[in-house]
CSV table of C-alpha atoms in Angstrom, one decimal:
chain,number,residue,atom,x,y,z
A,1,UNK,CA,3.4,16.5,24.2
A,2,UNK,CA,7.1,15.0,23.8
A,3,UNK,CA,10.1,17.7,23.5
A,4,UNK,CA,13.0,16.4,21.3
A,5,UNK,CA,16.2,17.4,22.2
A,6,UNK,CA,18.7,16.8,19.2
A,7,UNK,CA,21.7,18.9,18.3
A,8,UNK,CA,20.1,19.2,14.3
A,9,UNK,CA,16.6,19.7,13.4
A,10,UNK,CA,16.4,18.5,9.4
A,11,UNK,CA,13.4,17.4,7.5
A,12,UNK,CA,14.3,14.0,7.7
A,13,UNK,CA,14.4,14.0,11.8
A,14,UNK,CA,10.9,16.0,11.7
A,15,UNK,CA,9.3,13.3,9.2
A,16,UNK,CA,10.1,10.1,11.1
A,17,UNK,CA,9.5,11.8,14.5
A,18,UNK,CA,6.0,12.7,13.6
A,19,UNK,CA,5.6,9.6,11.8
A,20,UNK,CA,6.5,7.2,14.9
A,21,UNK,CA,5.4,8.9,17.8
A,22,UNK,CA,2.5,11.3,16.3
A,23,UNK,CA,0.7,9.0,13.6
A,24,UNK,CA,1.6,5.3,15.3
A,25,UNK,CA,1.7,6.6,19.0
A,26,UNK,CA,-0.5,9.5,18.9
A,27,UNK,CA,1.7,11.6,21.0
A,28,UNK,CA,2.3,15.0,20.1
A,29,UNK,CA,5.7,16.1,19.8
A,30,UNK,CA,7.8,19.3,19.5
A,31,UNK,CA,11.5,19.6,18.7
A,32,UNK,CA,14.6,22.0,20.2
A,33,UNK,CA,18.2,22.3,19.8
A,34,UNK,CA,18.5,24.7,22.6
A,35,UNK,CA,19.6,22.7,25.6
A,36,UNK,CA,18.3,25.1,28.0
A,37,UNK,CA,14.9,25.2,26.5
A,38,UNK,CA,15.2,21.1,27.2
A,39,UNK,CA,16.1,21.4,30.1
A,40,UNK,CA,13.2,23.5,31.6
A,41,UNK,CA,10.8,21.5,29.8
A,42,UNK,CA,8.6,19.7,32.3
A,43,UNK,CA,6.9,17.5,30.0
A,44,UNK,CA,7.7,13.9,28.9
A,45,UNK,CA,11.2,14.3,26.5
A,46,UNK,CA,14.2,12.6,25.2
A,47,UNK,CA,17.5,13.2,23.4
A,48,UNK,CA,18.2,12.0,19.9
A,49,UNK,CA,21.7,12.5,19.4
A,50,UNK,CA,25.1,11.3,20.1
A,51,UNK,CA,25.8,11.7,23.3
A,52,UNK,CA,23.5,12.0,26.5
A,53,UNK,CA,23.4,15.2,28.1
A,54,UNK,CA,23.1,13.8,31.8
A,55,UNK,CA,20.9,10.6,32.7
A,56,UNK,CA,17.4,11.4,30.2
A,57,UNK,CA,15.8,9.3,27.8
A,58,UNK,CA,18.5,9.4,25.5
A,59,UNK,CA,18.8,7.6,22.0
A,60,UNK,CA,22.0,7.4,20.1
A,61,UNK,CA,21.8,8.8,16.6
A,62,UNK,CA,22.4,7.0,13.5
A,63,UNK,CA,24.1,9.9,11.2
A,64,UNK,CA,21.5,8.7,8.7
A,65,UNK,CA,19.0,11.8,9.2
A,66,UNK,CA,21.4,14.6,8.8
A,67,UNK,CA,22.5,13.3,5.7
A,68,UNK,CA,21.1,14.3,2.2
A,69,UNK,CA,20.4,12.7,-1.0
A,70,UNK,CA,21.4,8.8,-1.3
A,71,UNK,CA,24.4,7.0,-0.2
A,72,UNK,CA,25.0,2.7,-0.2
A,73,UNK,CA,25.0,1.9,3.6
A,74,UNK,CA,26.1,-1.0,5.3
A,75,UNK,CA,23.4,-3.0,7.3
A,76,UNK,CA,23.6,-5.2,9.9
A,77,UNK,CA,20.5,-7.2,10.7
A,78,UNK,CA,20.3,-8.1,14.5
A,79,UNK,CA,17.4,-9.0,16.4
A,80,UNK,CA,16.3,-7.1,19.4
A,81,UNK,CA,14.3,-9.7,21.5
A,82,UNK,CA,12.6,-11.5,18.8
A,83,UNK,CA,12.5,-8.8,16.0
A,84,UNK,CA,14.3,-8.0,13.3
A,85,UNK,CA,16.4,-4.4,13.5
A,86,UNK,CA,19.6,-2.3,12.7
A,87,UNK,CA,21.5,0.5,13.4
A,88,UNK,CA,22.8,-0.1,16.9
A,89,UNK,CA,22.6,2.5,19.0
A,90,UNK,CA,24.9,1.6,22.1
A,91,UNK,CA,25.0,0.9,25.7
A,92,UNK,CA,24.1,4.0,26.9
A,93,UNK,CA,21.1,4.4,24.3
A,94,UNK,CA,17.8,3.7,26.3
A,95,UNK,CA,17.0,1.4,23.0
A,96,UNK,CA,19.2,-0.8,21.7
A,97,UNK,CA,18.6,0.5,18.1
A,98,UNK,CA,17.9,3.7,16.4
A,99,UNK,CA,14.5,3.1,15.6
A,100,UNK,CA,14.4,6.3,13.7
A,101,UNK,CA,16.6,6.0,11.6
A,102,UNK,CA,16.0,2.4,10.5
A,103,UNK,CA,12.7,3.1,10.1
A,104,UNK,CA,13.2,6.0,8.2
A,105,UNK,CA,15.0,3.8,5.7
A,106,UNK,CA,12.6,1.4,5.3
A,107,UNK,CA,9.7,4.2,5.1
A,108,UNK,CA,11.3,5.9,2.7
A,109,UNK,CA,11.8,3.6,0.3
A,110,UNK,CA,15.3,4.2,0.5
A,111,UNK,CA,16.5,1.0,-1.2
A,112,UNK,CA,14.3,1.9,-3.9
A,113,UNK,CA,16.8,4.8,-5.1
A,114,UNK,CA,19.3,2.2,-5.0
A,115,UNK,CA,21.2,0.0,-8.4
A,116,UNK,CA,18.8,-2.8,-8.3
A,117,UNK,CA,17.1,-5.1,-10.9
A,118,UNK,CA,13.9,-4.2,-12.0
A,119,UNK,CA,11.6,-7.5,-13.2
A,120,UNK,CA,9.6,-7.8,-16.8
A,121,UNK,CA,7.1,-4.7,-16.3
A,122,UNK,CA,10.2,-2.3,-15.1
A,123,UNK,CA,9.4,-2.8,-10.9
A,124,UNK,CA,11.1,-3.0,-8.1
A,125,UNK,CA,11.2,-6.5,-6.9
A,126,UNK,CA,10.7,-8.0,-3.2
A,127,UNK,CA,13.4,-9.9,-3.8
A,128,UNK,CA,15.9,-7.2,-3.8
A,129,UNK,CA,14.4,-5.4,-0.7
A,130,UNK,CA,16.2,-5.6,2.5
A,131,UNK,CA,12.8,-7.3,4.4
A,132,UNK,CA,12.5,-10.1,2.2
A,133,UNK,CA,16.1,-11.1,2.3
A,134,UNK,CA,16.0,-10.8,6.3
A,135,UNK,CA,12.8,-12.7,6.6
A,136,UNK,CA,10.7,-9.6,7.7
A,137,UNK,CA,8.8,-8.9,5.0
A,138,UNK,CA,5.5,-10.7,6.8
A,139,UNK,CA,6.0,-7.9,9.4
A,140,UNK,CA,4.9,-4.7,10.3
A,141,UNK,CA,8.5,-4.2,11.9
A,142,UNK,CA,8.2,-0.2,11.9
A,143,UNK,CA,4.9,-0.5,14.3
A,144,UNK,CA,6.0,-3.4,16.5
A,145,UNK,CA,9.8,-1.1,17.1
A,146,UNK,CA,7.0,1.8,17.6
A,147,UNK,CA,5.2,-0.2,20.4
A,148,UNK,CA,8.4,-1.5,22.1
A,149,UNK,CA,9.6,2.1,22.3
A,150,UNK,CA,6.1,3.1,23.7
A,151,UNK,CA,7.0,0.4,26.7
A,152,UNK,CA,10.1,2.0,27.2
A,153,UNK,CA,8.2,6.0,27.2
A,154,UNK,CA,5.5,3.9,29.5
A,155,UNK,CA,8.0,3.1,32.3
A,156,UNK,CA,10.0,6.5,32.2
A,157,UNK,CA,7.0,8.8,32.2
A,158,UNK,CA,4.4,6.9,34.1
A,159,UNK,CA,2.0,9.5,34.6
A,160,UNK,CA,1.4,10.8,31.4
A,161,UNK,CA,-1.9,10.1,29.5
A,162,UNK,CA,-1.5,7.8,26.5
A,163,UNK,CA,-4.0,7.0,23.6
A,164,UNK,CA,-4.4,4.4,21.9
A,165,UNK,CA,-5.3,3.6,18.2
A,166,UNK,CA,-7.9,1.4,16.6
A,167,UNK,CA,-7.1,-1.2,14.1
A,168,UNK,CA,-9.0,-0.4,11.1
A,169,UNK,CA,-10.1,-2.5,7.6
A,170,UNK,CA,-10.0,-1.1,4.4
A,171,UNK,CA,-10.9,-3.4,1.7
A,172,UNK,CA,-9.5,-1.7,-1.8
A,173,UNK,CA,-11.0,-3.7,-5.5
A,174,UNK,CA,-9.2,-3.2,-8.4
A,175,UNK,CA,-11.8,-3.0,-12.3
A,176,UNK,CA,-8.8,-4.1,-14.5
A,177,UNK,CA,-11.8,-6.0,-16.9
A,178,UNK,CA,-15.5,-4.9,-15.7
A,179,UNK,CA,-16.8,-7.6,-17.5
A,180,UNK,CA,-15.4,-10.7,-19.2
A,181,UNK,CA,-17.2,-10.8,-22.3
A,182,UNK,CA,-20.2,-8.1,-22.5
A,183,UNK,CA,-20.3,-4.4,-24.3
A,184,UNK,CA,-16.7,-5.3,-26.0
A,185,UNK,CA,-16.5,-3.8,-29.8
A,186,UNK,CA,-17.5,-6.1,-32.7
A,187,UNK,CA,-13.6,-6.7,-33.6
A,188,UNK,CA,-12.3,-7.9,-29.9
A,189,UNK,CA,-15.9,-10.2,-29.2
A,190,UNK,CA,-15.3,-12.0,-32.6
A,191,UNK,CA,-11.3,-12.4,-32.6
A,192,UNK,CA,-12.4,-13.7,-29.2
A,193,UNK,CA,-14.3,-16.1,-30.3
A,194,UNK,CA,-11.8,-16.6,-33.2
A,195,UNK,CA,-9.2,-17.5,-31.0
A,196,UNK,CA,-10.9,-19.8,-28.1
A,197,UNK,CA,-11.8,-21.9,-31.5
A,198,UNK,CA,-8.5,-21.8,-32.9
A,199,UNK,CA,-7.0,-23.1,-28.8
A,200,UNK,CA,-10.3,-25.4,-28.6
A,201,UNK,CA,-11.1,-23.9,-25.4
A,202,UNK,CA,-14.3,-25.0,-26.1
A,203,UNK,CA,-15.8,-24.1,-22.3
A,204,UNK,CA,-14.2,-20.2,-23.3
A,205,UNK,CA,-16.7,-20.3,-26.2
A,206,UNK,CA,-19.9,-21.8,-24.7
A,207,UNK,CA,-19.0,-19.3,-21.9
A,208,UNK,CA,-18.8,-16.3,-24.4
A,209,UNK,CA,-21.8,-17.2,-26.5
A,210,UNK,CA,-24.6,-17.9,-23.3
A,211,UNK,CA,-23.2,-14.0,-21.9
A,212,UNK,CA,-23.1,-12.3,-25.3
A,213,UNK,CA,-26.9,-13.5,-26.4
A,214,UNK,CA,-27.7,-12.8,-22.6
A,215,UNK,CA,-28.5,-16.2,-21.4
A,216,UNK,CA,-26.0,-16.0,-18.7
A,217,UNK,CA,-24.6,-13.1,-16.3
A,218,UNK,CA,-21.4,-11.7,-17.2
A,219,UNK,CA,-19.1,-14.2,-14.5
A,220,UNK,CA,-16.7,-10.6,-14.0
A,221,UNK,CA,-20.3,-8.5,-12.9
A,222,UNK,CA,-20.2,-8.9,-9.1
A,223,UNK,CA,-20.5,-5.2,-8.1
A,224,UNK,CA,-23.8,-5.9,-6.6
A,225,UNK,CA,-22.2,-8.7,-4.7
A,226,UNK,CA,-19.7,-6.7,-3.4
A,227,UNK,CA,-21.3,-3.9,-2.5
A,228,UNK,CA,-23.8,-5.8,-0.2
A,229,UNK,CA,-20.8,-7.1,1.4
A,230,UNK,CA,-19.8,-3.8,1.7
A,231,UNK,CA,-22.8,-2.8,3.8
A,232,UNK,CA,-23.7,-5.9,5.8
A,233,UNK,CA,-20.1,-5.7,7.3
A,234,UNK,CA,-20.3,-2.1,7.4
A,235,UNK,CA,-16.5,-2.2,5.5
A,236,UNK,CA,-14.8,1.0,3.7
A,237,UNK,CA,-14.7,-0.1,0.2
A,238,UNK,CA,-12.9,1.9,-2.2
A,239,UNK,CA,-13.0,0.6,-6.0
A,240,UNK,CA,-10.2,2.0,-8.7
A,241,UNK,CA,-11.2,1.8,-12.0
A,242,UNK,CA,-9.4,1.4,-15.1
A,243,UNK,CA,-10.5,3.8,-18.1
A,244,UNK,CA,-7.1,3.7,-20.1
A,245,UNK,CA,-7.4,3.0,-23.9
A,246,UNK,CA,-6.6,-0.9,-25.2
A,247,UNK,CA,-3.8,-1.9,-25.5
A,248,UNK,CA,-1.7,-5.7,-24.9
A,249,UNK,CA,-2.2,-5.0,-21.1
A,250,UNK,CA,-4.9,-2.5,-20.4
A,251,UNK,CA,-8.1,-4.8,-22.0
A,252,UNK,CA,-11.2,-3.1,-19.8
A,253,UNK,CA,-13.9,-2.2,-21.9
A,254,UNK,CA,-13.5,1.0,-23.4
A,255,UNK,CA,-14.7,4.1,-21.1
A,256,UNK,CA,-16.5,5.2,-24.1
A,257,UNK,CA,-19.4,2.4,-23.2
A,258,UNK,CA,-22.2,4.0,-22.0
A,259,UNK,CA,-22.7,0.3,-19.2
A,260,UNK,CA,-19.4,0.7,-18.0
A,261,UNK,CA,-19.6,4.8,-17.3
A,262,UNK,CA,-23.2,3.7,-15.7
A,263,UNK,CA,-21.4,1.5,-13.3
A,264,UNK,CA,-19.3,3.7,-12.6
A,265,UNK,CA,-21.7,6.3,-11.7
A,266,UNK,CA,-23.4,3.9,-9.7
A,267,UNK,CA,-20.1,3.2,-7.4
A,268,UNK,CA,-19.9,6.6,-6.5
A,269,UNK,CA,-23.2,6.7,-4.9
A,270,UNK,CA,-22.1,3.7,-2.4
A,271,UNK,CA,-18.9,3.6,-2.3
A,272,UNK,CA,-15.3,5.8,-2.7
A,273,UNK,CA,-13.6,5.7,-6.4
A,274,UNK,CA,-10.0,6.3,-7.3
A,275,UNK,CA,-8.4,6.2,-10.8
A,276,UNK,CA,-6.7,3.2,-11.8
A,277,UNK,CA,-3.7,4.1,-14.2
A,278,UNK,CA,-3.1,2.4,-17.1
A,279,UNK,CA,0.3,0.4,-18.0
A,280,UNK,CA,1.9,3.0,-19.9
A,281,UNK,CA,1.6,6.1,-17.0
A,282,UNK,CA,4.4,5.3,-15.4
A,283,UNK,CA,6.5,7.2,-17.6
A,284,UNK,CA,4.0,9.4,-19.4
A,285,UNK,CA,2.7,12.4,-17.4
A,286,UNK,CA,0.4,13.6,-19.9
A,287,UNK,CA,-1.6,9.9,-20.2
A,288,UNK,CA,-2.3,9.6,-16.6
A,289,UNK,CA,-3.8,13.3,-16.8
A,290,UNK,CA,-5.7,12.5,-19.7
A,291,UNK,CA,-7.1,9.7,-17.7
A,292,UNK,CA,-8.0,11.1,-14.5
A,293,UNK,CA,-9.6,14.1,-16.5
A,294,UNK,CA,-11.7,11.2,-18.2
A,295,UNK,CA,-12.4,9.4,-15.0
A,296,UNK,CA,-13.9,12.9,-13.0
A,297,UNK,CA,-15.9,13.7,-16.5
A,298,UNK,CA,-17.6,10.5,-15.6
A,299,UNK,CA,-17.5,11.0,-11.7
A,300,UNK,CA,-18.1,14.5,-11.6
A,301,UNK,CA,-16.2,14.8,-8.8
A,302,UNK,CA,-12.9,15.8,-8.2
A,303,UNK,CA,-10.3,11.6,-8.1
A,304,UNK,CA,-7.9,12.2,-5.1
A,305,UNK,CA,-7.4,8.4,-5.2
A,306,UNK,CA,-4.9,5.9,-7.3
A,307,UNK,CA,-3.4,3.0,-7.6
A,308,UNK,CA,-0.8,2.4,-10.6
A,309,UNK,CA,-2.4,-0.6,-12.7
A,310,UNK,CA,0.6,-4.0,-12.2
A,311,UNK,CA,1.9,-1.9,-9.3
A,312,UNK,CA,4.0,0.0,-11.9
A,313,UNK,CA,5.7,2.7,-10.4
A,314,UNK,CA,9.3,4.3,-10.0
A,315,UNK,CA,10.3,6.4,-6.9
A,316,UNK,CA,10.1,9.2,-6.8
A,317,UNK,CA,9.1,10.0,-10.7
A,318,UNK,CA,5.7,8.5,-10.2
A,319,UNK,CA,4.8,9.7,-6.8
A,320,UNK,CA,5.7,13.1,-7.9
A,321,UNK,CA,3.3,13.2,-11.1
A,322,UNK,CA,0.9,12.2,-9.0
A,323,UNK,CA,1.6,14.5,-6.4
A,324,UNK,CA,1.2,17.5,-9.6
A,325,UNK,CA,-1.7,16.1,-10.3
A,326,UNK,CA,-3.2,16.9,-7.1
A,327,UNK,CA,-3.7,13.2,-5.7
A,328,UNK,CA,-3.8,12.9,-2.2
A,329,UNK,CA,-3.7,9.4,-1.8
A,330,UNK,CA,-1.6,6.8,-3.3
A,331,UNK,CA,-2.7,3.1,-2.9
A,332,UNK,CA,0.3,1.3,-4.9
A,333,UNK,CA,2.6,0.1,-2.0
A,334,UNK,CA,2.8,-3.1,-1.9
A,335,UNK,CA,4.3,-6.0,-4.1
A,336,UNK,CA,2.8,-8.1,-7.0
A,337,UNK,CA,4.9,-11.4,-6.3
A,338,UNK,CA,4.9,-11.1,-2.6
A,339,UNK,CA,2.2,-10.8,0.3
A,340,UNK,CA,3.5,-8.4,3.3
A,341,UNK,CA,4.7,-5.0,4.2
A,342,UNK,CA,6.7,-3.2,1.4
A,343,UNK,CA,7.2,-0.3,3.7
A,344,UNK,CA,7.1,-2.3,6.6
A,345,UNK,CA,4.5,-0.9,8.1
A,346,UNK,CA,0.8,-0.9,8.2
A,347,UNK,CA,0.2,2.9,9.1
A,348,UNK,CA,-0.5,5.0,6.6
A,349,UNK,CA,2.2,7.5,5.7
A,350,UNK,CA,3.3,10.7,3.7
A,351,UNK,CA,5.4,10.3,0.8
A,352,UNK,CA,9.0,11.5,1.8
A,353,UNK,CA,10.8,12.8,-1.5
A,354,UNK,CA,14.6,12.0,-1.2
A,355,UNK,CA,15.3,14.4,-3.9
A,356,UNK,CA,13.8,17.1,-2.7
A,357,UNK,CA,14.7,16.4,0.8
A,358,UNK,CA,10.6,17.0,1.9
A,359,UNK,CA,7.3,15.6,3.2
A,360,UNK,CA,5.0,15.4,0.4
A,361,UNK,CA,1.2,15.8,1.1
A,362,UNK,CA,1.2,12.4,-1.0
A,363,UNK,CA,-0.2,9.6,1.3
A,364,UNK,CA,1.0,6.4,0.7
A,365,UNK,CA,-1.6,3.3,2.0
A,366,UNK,CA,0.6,0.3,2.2
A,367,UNK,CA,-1.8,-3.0,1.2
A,368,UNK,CA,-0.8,-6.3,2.9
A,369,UNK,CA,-1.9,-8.5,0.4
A,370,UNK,CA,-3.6,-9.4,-3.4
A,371,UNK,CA,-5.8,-12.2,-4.7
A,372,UNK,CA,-3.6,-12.5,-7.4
A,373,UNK,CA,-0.3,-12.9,-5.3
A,374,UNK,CA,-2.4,-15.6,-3.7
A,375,UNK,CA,-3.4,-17.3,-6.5
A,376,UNK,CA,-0.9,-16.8,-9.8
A,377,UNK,CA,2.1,-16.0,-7.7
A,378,UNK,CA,2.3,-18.1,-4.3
A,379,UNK,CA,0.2,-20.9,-6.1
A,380,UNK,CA,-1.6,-21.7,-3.0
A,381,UNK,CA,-5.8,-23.0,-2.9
A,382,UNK,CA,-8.4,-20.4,-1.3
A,383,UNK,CA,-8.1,-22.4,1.9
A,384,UNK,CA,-4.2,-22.0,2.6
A,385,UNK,CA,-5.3,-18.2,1.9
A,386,UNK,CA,-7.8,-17.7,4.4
A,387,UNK,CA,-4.4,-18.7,6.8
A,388,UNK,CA,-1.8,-16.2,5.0
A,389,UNK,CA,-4.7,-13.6,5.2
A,390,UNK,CA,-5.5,-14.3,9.1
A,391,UNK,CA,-1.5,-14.2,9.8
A,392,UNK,CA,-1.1,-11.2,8.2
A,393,UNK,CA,-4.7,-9.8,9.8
A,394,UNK,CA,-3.4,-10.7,13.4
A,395,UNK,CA,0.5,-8.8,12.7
A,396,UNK,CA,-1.6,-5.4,12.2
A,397,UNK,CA,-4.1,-5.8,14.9
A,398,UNK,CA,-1.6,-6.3,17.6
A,399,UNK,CA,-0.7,-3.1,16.7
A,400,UNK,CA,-3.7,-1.5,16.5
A,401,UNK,CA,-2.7,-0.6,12.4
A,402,UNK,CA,-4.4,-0.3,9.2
A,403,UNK,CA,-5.1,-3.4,7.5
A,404,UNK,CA,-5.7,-2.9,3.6
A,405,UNK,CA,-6.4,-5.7,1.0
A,406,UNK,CA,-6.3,-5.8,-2.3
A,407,UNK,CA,-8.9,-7.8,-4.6
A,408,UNK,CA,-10.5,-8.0,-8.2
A,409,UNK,CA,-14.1,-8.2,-8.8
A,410,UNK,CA,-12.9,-11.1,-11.6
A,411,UNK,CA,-11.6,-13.1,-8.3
A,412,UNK,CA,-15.4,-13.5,-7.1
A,413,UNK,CA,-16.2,-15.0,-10.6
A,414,UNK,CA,-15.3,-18.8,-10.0
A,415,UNK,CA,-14.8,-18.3,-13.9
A,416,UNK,CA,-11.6,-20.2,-15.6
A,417,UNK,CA,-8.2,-19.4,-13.4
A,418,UNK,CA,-10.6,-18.3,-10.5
A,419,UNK,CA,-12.8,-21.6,-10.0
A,420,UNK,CA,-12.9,-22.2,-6.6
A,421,UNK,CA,-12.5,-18.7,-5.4
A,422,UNK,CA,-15.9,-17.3,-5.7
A,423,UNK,CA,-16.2,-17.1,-1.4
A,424,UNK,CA,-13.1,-16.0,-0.4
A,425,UNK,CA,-13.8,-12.4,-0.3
A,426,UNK,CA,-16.8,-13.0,1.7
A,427,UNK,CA,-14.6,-15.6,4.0
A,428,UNK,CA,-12.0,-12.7,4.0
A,429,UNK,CA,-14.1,-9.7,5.1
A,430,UNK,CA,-15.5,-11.9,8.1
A,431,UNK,CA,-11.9,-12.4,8.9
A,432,UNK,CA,-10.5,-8.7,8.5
A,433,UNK,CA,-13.6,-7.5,10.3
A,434,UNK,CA,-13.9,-9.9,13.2
């Protein structure tokens, strides 16, 4: 165990602590403001505050966690060594930068409390984030500061025992459409039809007839696929499905289908489920009840899982319907236009509510990276992919974090926008796994 020595224990300084040293370091930690209880401590320890008390591992506090609530701050971006980092911390400071405190802001979603510009569906953009205008956002800067601070810890307490963490893969599939053109109503499989006509998108038509009179496999029904994936990789798979009623951009099959509650039941058996929310939850407590309800009627099993359906959330209004609604995890994190690390890091981590100044038993799972960003965003073929997604694989496995990826089952259909696609999940998966 690690005693902290700093002249104010608040929520904030007991959040980030844990967070950096406990759930990235795996080193216990314990906290006193009593100098004389740190000074008969025996055990590795260090000083976070803003002055040294003689010549210990001391780190210079930013003022930022003894503050409350949400104030516009003024940072610097400097590099320390090659990385990215801010809030200097001094001469005397063992490192050169209050780790805790910048990674507290960045963790927190700080930014995201902030006047910004939200983009066409009402989210906070990657443009306006502090990583992506400093270059960082590719970066799991919170771990690699955690790991250079370990170094530091390393040389000053020699002969302690340290652990070390294991990278791990967790592949996440979002069901926005479980099939493309099977067990839709009457009205939406005709004006279908209606409308590929009235465009001449005559391939959308041949398509839709050979699947609806069951000459061909629906191209969006590769469960199967993925699911033996799933188990010749031996890879945690956790599918979110959709179950929201139509509307302009919630267009699965309705949860009322007796194939699509099948397949969902079948899921369950191999695999974990969450609930994916439809458009309109963000700002309506009493849908996205109504829809996990519907999900765990089908489940029969209590959803602890989500992910908000076009990453549609606002901090911390979101986070803390979910949190009511007894969710335990949230799988959100992560932006639609942008691969990398909204939270810049790859380490799972508990919701901190800046309103309510507390740790939340919400845990957030930051995903690195979405077929979609890939494909409709970035603009870039299956092969440039595979690189992004092997950069991005090798930033969280040299430090031993949590790489999550986010796909649709649609994106294994080599159908329309995702011709030429069809293998790279499988191409991925070896990648993540190797």
């Amino acid at each position: 165990m690690i005693l902290v020595y700093t002249h104010k224990i608040t929520p904030r300084v007991r959040y980030i602590f844990k967070h950096i040293l406990t759930r990235i370091l795996l080193i216990p930690v314990s906290f006193t403001s009593k100098v004389e209880e740190f000074v008969a401590h025996n055990g590795p320890k260090l000083t976070y505050t803003k002055t040294p008390l003689g010549n210990e591992f001391f780190i210079k506090s930013n003022d930022l966690l003894f503050e409350q609530g949400v104030n516009d701050l003024d940072i610097n971006i400097q590099k320390w060594e090659e990385v990215p980092c801010f809030f200097v911390s001094g001469s005397k400071s063992v490192i050169p930068f209050d780790i805790f405190a910048a990674s507290f802001y960045l963790i927190s979603r700080y930014e995201e409390y902030l006047p910004h510009v939200k983009d066409i569906h009402g989210r906070y953009t990657a443009t306006e984030s502090l990583a992506f205008k400093n270059g960082f956002l590719e970066k799991p800067v919170v771990d690699i500061w955690a790991y250079k601070l370990l170094a530091k810890l390393k040389e000053k307490f020699p002969d302690y025992e340290y652990k070390n963490r294991s990278y791990e893969y967790i592949s996440t599939i979002d069901i926005d459409n479980a099939f493309a053109y099977k067990y839709k109503n009457f009205i939406r499989t005709f004006g279908g039809f209606i409308n590929d006509l009235f465009k001449l998108r005559l391939i959308n038509v041949w398509y839709r007839l050979t699947v609806t009179l069951n000459i061909k496999r629906d191209p969006f029904d590769n469960f199967q696929k993925i699911l033996n994936i799933k188990k010749a990789q031996n890879v945690r798979t956790i599918f979110f499905c959709s179950i929201g009623d139509y509307t302009t951009f919630d267009t699965n099959v309705s949860a009322s289908k007796n194939k699509y509650r099948l397949l969902i039941k079948d899921l369950v058996d191999y695999a974990s489920v969450g609930l994916h929310p439809s458009y309109f939850t963000m700002q309506n407590a009493l849908l996205l009840k109504k829809e996990k309800d519907r999900l765990e009627n089908i489940t029969n099993t209590p959803i602890i899982r989500s992910r908000q359906h076009y990453l549609r959330f606002n901090l911390p209004e979101t986070y803390q319907q979910l949190i009511d609604l007894e969710i335990a995890e949230d799988h959100s994190m992560g932006y639609a236009s942008n691969v990398g690390f909204r939270a810049s890091t790859c380490t799972p981590f508990y919701f901190y509510d800046l309103d309510f100044e507390i740790q939340t038993p919400l845990k957030v799972f930051p995903f690195a990276l979405m077929d979609t960003t890939l494909n409709d965003y970035l603009n870039i073929t299956p092969k440039q992919s595979l690189g992004k997604i092997r950069d991005l694989r090798n930033e969280v496995k040299a430090v031993n974090g949590t790489f999550i990826t986010l796909f649709h089952n649609e994106s294994l259909s080599n159908h329309l926008r995702w011709k030429g696609w069809k293998r790279l999940y499988e191409s991925m998966i070896k990648i993540a796994t190797s």
